[in-house]
PDB file of C-alpha atoms in Angstrom:
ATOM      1  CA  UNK A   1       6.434 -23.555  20.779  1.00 92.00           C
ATOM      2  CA  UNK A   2       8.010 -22.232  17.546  1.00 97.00           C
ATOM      3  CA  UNK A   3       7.188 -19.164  16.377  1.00 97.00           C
ATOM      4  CA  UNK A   4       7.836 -17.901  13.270  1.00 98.00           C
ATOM      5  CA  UNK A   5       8.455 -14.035  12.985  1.00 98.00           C
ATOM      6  CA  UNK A   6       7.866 -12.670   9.272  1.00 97.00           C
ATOM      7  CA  UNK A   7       9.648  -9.019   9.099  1.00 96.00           C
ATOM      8  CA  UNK A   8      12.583  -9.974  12.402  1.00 97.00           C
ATOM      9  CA  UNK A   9      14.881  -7.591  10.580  1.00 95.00           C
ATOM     10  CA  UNK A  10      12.688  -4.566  11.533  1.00 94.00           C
ATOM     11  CA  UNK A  11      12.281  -2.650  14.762  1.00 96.00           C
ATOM     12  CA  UNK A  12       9.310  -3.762  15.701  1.00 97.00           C
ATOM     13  CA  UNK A  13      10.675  -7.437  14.451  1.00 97.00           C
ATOM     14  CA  UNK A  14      13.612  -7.233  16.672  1.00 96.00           C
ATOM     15  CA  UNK A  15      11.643  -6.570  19.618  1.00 97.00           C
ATOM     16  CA  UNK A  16       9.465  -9.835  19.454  1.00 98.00           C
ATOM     17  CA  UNK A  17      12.161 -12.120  18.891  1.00 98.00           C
ATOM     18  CA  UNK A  18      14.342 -10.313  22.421  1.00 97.00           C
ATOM     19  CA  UNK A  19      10.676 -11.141  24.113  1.00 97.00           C
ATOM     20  CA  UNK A  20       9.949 -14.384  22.841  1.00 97.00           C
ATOM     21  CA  UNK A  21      13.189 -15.594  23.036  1.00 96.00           C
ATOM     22  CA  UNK A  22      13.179 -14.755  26.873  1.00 96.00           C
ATOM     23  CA  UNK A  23       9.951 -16.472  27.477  1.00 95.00           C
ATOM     24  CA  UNK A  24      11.636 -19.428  26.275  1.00 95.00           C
ATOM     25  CA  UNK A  25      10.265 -19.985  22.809  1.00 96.00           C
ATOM     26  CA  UNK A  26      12.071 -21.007  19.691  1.00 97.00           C
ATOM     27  CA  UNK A  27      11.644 -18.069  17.309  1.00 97.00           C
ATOM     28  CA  UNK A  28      12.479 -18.199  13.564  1.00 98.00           C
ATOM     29  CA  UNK A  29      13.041 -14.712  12.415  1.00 98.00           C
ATOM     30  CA  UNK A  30      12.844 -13.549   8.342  1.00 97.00           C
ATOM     31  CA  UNK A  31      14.333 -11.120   6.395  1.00 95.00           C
ATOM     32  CA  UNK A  32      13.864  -9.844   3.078  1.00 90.00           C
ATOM     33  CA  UNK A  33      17.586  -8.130   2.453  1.00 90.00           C
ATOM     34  CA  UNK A  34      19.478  -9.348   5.253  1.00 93.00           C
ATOM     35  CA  UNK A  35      19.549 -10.581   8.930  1.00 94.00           C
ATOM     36  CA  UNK A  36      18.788  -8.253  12.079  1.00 92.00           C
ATOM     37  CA  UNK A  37      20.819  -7.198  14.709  1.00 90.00           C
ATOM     38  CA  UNK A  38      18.493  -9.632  16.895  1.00 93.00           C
ATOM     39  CA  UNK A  39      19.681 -13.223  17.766  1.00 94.00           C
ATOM     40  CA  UNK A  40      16.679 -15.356  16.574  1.00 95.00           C
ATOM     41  CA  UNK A  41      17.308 -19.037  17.223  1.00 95.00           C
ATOM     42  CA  UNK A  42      17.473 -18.772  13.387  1.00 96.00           C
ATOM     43  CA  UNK A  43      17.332 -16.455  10.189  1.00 97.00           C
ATOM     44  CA  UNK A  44      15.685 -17.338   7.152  1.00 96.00           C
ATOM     45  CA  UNK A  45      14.982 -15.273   3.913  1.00 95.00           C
ATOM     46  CA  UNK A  46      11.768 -14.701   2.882  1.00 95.00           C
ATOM     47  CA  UNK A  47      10.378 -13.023  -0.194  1.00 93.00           C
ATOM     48  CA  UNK A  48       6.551 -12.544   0.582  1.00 93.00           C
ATOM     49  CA  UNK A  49       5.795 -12.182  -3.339  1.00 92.00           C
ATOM     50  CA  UNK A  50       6.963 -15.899  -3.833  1.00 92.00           C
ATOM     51  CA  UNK A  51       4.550 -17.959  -2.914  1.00 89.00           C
ATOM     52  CA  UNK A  52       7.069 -21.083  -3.201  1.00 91.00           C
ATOM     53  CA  UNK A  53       9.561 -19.233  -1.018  1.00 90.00           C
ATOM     54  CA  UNK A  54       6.530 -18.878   1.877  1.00 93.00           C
ATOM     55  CA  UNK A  55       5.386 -22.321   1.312  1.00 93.00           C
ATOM     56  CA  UNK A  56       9.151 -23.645   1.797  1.00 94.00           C
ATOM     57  CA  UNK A  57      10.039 -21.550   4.756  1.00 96.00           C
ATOM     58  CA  UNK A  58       6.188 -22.908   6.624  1.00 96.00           C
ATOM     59  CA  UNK A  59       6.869 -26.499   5.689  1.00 94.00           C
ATOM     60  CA  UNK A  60      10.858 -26.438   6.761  1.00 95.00           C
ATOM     61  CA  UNK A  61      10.190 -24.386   9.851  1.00 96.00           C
ATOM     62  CA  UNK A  62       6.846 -25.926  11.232  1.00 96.00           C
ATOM     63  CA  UNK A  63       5.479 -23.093  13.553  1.00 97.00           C
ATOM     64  CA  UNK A  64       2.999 -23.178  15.892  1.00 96.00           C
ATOM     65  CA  UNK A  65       2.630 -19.768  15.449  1.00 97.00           C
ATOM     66  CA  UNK A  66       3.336 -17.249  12.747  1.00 97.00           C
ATOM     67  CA  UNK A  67       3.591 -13.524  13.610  1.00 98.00           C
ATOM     68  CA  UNK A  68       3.939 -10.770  10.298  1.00 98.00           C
ATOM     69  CA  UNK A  69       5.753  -7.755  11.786  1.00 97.00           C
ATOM     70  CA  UNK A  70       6.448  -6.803   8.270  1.00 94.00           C
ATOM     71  CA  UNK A  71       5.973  -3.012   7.510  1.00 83.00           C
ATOM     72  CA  UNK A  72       5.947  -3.145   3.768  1.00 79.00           C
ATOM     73  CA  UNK A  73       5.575  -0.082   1.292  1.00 84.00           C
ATOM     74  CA  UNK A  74       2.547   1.020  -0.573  1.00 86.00           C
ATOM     75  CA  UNK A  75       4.008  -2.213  -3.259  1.00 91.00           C
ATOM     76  CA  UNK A  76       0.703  -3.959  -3.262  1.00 95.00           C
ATOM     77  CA  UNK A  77       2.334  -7.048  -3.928  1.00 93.00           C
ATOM     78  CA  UNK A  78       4.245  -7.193  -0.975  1.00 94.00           C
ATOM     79  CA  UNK A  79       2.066  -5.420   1.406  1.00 96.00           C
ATOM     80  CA  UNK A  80      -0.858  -6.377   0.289  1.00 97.00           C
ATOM     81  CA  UNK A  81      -0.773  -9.584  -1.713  1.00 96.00           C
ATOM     82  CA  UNK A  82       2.271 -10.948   0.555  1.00 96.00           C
ATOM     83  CA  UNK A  83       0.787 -11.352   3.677  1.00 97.00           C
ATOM     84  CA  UNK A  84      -2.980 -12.587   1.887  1.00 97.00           C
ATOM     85  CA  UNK A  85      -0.544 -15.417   0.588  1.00 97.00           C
ATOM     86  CA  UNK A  86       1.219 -15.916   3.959  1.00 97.00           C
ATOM     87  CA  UNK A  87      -1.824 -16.495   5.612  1.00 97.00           C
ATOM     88  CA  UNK A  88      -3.110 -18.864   2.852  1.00 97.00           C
ATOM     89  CA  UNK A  89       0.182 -21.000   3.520  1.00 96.00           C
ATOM     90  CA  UNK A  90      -1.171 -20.837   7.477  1.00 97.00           C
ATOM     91  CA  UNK A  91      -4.755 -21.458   7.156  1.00 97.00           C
ATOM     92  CA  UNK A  92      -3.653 -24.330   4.962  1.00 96.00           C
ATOM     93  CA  UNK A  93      -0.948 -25.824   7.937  1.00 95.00           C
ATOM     94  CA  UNK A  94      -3.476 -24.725  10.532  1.00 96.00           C
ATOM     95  CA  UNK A  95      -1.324 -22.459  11.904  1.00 97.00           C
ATOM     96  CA  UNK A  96      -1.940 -19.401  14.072  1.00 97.00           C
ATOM     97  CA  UNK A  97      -1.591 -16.321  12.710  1.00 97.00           C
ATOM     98  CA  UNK A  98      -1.272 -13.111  13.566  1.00 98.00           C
ATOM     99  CA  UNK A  99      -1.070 -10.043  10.998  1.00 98.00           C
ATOM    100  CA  UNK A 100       0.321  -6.378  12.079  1.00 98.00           C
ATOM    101  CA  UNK A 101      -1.715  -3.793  10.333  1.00 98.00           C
ATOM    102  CA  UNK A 102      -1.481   0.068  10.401  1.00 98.00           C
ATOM    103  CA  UNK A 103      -3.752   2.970  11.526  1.00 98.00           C
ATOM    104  CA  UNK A 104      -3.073   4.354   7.801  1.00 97.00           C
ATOM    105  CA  UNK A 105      -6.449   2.031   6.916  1.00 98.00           C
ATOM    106  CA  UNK A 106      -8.370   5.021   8.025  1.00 98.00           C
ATOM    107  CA  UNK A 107      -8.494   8.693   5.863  1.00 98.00           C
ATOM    108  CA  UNK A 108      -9.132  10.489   9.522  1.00 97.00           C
ATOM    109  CA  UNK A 109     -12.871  11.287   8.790  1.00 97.00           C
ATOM    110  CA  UNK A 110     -14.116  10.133  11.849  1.00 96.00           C
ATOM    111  CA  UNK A 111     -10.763  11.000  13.881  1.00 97.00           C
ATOM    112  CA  UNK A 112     -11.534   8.604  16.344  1.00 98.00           C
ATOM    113  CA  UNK A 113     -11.489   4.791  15.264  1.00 98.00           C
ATOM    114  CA  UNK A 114     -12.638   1.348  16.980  1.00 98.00           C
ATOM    115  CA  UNK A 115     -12.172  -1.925  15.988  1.00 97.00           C
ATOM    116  CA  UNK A 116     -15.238  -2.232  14.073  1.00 97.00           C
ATOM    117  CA  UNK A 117     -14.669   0.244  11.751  1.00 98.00           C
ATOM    118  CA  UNK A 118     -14.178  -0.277   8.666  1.00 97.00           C
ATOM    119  CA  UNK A 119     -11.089   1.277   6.214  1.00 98.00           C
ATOM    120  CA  UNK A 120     -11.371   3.891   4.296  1.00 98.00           C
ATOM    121  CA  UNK A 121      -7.732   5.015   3.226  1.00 97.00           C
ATOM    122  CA  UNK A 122      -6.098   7.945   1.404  1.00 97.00           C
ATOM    123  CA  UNK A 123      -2.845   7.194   0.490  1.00 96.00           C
ATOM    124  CA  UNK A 124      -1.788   3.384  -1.355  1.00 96.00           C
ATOM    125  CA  UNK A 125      -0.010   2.165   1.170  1.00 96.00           C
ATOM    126  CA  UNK A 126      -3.291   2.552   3.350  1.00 97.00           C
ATOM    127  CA  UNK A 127      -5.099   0.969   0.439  1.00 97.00           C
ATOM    128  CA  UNK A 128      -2.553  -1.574   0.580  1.00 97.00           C
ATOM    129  CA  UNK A 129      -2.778  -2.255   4.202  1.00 97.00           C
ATOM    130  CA  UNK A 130      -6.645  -2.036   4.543  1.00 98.00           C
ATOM    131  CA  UNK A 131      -6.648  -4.902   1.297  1.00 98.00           C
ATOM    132  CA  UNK A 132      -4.211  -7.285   3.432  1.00 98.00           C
ATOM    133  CA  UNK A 133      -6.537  -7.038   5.855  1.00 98.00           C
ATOM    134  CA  UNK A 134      -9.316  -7.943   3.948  1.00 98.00           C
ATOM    135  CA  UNK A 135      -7.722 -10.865   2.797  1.00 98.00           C
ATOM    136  CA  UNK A 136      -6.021 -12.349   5.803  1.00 98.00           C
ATOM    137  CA  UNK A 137      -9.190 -12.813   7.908  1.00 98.00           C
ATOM    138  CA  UNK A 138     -11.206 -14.161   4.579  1.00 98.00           C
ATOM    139  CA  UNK A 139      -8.661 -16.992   3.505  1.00 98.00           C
ATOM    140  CA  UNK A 140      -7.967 -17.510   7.727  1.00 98.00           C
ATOM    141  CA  UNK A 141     -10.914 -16.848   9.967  1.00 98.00           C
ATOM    142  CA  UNK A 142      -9.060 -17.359  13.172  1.00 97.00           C
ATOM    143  CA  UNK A 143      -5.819 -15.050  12.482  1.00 98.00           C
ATOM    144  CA  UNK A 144      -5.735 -11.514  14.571  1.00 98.00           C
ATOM    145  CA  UNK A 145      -5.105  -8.409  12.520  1.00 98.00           C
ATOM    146  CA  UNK A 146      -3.605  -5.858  14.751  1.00 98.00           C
ATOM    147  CA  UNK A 147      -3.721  -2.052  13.952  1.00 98.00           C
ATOM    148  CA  UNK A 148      -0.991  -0.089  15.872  1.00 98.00           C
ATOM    149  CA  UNK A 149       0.436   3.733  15.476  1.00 98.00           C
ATOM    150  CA  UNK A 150       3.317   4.987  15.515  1.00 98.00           C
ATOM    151  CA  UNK A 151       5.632   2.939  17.339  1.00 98.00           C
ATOM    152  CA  UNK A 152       8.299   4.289  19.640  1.00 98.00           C
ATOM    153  CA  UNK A 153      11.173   3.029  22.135  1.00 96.00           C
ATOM    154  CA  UNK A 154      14.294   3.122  22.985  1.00 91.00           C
ATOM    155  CA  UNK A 155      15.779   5.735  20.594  1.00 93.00           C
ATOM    156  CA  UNK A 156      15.751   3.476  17.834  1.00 92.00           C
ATOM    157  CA  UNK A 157      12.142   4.205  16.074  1.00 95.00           C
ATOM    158  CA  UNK A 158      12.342   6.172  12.610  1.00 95.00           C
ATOM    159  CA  UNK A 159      10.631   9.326  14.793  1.00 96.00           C
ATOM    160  CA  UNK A 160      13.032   9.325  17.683  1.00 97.00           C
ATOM    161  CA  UNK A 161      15.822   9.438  15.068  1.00 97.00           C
ATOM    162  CA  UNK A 162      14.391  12.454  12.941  1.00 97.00           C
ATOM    163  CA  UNK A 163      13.802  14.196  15.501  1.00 97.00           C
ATOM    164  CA  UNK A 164      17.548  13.952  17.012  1.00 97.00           C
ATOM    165  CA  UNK A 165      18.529  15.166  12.992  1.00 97.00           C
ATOM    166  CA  UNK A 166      16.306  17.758  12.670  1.00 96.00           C
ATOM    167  CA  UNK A 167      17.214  19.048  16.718  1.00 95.00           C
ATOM    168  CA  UNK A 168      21.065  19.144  15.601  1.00 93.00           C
ATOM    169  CA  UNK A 169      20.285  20.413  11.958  1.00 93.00           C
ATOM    170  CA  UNK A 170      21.519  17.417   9.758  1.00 94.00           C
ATOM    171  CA  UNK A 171      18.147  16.859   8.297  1.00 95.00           C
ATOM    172  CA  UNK A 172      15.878  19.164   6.628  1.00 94.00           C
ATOM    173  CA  UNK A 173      11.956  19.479   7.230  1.00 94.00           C
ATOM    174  CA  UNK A 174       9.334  20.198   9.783  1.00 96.00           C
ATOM    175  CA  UNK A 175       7.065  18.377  12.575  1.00 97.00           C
ATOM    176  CA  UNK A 176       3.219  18.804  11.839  1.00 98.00           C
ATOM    177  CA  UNK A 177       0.909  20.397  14.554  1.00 98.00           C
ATOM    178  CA  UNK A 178      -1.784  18.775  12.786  1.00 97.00           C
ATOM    179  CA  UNK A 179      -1.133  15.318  12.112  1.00 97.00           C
ATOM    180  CA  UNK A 180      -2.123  13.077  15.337  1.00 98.00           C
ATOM    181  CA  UNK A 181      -1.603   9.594  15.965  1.00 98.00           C
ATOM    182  CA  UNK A 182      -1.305   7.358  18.813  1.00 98.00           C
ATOM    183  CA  UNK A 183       1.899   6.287  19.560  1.00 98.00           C
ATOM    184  CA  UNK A 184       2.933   2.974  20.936  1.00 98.00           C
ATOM    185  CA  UNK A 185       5.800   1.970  22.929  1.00 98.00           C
ATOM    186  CA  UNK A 186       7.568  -1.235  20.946  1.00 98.00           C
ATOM    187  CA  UNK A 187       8.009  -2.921  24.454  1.00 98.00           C
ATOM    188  CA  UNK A 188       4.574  -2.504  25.117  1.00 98.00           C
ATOM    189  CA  UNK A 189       3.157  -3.625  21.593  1.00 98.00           C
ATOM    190  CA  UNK A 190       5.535  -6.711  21.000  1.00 98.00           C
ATOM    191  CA  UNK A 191       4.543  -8.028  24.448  1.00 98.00           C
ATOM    192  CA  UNK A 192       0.661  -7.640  23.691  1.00 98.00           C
ATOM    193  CA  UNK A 193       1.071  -8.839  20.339  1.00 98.00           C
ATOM    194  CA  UNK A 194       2.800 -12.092  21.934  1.00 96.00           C
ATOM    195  CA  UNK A 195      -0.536 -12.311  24.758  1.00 96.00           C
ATOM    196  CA  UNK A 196      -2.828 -12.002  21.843  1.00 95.00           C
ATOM    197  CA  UNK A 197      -1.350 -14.854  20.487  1.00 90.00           C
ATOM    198  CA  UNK A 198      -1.823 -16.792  23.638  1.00 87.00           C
ATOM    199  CA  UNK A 199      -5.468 -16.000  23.949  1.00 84.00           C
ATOM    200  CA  UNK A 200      -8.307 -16.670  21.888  1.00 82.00           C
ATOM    201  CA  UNK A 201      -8.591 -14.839  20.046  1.00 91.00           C
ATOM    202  CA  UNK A 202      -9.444 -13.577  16.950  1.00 96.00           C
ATOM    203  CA  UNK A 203     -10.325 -10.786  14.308  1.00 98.00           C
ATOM    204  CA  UNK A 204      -9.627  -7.067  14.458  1.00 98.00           C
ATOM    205  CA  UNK A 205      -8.253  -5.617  17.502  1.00 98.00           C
ATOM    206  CA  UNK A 206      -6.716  -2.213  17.851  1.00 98.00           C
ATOM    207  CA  UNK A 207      -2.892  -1.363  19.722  1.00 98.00           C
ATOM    208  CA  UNK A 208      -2.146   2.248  20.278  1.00 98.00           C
ATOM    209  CA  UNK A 209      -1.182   3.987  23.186  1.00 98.00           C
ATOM    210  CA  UNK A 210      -3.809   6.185  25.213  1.00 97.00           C
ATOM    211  CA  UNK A 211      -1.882   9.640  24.427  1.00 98.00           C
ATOM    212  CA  UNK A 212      -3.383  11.235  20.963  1.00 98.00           C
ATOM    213  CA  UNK A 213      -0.449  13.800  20.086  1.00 98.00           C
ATOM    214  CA  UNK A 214       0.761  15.667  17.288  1.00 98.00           C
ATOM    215  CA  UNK A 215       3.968  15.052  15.085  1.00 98.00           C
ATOM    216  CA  UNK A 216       5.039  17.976  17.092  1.00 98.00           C
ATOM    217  CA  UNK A 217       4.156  17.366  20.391  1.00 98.00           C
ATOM    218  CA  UNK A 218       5.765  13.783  19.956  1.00 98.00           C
ATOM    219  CA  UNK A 219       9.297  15.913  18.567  1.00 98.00           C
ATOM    220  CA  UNK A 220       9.094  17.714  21.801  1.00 97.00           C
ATOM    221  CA  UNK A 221       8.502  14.961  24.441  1.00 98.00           C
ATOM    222  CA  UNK A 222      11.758  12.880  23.000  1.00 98.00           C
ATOM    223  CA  UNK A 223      13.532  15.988  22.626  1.00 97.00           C
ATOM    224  CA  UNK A 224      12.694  16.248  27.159  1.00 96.00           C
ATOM    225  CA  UNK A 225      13.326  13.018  27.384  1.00 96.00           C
ATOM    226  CA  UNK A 226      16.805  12.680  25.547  1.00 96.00           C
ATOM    227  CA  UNK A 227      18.066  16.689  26.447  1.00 95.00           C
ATOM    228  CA  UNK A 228      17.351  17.920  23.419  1.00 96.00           C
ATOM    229  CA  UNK A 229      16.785  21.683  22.732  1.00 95.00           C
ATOM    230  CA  UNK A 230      12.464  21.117  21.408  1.00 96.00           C
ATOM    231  CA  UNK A 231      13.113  25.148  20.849  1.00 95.00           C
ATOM    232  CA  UNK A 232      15.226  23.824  17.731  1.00 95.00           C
ATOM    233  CA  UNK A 233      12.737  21.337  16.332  1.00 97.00           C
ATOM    234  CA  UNK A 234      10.754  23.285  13.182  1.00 96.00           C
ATOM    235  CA  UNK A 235       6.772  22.788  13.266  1.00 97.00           C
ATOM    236  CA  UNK A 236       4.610  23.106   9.987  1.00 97.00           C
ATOM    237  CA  UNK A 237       1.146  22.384   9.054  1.00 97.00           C
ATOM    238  CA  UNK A 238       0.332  19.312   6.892  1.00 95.00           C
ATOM    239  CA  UNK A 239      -2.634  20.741   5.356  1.00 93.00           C
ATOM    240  CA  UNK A 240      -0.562  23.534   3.900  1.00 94.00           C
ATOM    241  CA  UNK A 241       1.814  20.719   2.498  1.00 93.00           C
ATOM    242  CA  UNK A 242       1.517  18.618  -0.122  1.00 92.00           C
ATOM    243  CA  UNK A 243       1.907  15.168   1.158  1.00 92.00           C
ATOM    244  CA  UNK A 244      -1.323  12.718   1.279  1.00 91.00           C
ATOM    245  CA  UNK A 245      -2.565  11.310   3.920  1.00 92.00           C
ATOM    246  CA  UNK A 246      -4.675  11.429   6.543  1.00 96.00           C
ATOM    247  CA  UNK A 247      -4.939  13.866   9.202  1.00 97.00           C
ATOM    248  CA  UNK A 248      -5.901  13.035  12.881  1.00 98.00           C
ATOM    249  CA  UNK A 249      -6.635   9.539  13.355  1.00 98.00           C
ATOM    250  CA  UNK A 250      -6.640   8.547  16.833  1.00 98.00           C
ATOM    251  CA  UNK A 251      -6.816   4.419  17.004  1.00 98.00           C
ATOM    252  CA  UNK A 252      -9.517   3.344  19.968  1.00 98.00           C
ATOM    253  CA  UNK A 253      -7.840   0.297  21.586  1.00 98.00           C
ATOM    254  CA  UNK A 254     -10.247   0.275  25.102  1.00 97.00           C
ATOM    255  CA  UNK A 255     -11.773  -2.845  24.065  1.00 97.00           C
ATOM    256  CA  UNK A 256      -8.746  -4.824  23.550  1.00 98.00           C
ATOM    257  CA  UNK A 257      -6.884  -3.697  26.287  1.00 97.00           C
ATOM    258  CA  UNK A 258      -9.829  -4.921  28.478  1.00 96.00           C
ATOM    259  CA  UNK A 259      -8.277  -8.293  27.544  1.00 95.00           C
ATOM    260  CA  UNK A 260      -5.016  -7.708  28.267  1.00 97.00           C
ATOM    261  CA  UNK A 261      -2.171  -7.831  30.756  1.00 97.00           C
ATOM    262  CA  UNK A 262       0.010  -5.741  29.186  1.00 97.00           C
ATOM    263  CA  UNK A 263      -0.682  -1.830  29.893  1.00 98.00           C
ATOM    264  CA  UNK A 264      -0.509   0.118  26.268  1.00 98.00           C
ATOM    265  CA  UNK A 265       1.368   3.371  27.924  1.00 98.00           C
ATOM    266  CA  UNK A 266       0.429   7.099  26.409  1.00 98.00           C
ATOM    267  CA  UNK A 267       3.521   9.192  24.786  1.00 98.00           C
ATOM    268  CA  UNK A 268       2.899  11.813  27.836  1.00 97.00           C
ATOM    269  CA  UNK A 269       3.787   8.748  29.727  1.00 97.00           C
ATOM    270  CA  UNK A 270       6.380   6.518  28.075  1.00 97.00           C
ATOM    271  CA  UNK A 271       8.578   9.541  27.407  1.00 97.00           C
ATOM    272  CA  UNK A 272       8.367  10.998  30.409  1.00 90.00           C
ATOM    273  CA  UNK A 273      12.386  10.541  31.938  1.00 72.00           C
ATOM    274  CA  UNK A 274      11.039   8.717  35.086  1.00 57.00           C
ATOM    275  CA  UNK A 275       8.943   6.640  32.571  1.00 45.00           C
ATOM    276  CA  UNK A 276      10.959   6.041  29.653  1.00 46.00           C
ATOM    277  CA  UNK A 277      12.284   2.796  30.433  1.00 42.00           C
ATOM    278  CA  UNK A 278       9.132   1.052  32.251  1.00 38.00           C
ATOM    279  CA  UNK A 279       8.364  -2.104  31.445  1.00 40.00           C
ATOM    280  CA  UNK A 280       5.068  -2.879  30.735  1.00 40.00           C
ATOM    281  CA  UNK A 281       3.250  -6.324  32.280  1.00 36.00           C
ATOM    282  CA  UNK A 282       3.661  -9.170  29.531  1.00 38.00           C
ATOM    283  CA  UNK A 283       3.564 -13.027  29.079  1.00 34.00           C
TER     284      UNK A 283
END
């Protein structure tokens, strides 16, 4: 099967090309500036606003499968209008199609979120997320939209990095006690994003890990993990601050990881040092 991997250049990008390459699949990887530091079995660029550009790449690569890891910005024509016309191209090839979404749909109303719930977002990249959404599943029924957290692993994530700054006092800024999430392990959320794929399935299904934690709490369990002094890591409130967004949102993924193989690990557990490198079960 050929799989074509929209957003390879990224972390969570890199990650599904190392698995799907091992489980023997040839895996086209995009970028938008340049190439990865993953071996894809080849690199393409791709600008999502061009709709000639998508429609080029589909036809020349001929996928069986296309998978959009891309993260976007709160640009609503790439993050939101991109991946509507990415999934038009698929819909039209009848290709399967699977769409990485973000738990910044929700404003953190409810705090806890299932997959039927519908958006409601604060901020415009949530609006622009929560819109891509929308739009993938009503120009292609059958594609999955997957909502994930935070997503962690391997020292390479955006958080494990800040928080090595701010621990040796290169960066500036603080880690909120009250802004919660549900972080994700990259291992474990490329290899259920690749079993969803396999399966039948379709619509909205949710990929967090069990462990709802604070920005905090998360600074302090890499900090354990990598021998880091957590004494050194500043905490802050994000009410008292003036950046948007929501507060505690806690993704509820206990229906879809009925379905699954693949174990979606808490933080308490991923980033514990006997745990840290545990590979979850995968395709």
């Amino acid at each position: 099967m050929t799989v074509l991997i929209v957003g390879g250049s990224g972390f969570l990008g890199t990650e599904l090309i190392r698995q799907a390459r091992t489980a023997g699949q040839t895996t086209v990887a995009t970028y938008a500036t340049k190439p990865g530091a993953a071996s894809p079995t080849a690199w393409c660029h791709l600008d999502l606003r061009d709709a000639e550009s998508l429609d080029a790449v589909v036809s020349d690569v001929r996928p069986q499968l296309v998978l959009n890891a891309s993260s976007g910005s709160a640009d609503w024509a790439t993050t939101a209008d991109g991946p509507i016309r990415l999934a038009m191209v698929a819909a039209r090839h009848g290709i399967r199609m699977v769409h990485v979404s973000s738990d910044a749909v929700f404003s953190g109303a409810r705090v806890h979120y299932d997959e039927s719930s519908l958006p409601d977002p604060v901020t415009p990249y949530g609006a622009a997320k929560a819109a891509a959404e929308t739009g993938v599943l009503a120009v292609h029924p059958q594609a999955v939209v997957a909502r994930t957290s935070l997503i962690i692993g391997h020292g390479r994530s955006v958080h494990e990095k800040m928080v090595h700054e701010l621990s040796d006092g290169t960066r500036d800024g603080v880690l909120f006690t009250d802004d919660i999430r549900c972080p994700v392990h990259v291992t474990d959320l490329a290899a259920a994003l690749l079993e969803l794929t396999a399966a039948d399935a379709a619509g909205v299904h949710h990929l967090a890990g069990r462990d709802a934690v604070s920005r905090h709490e998360l600074g302090i369990l890499i900090a354990q993990r990598d021998g880091l002094d957590a004494s050194r890591l500043p905490s802050g409130l994000r009410a008292d601050s003036t950046l948007p967004g929501a507060l505690d949102v806690r993704l509820d993924s206990r229906a879809t990881q009925q379905g699954l193989r693949t174990t979606l690990r808490g933080a308490r557990q991923f980033l514990h040092r006997t745990g840290a490198t545990a590979q979850p079960v995968g395709p």
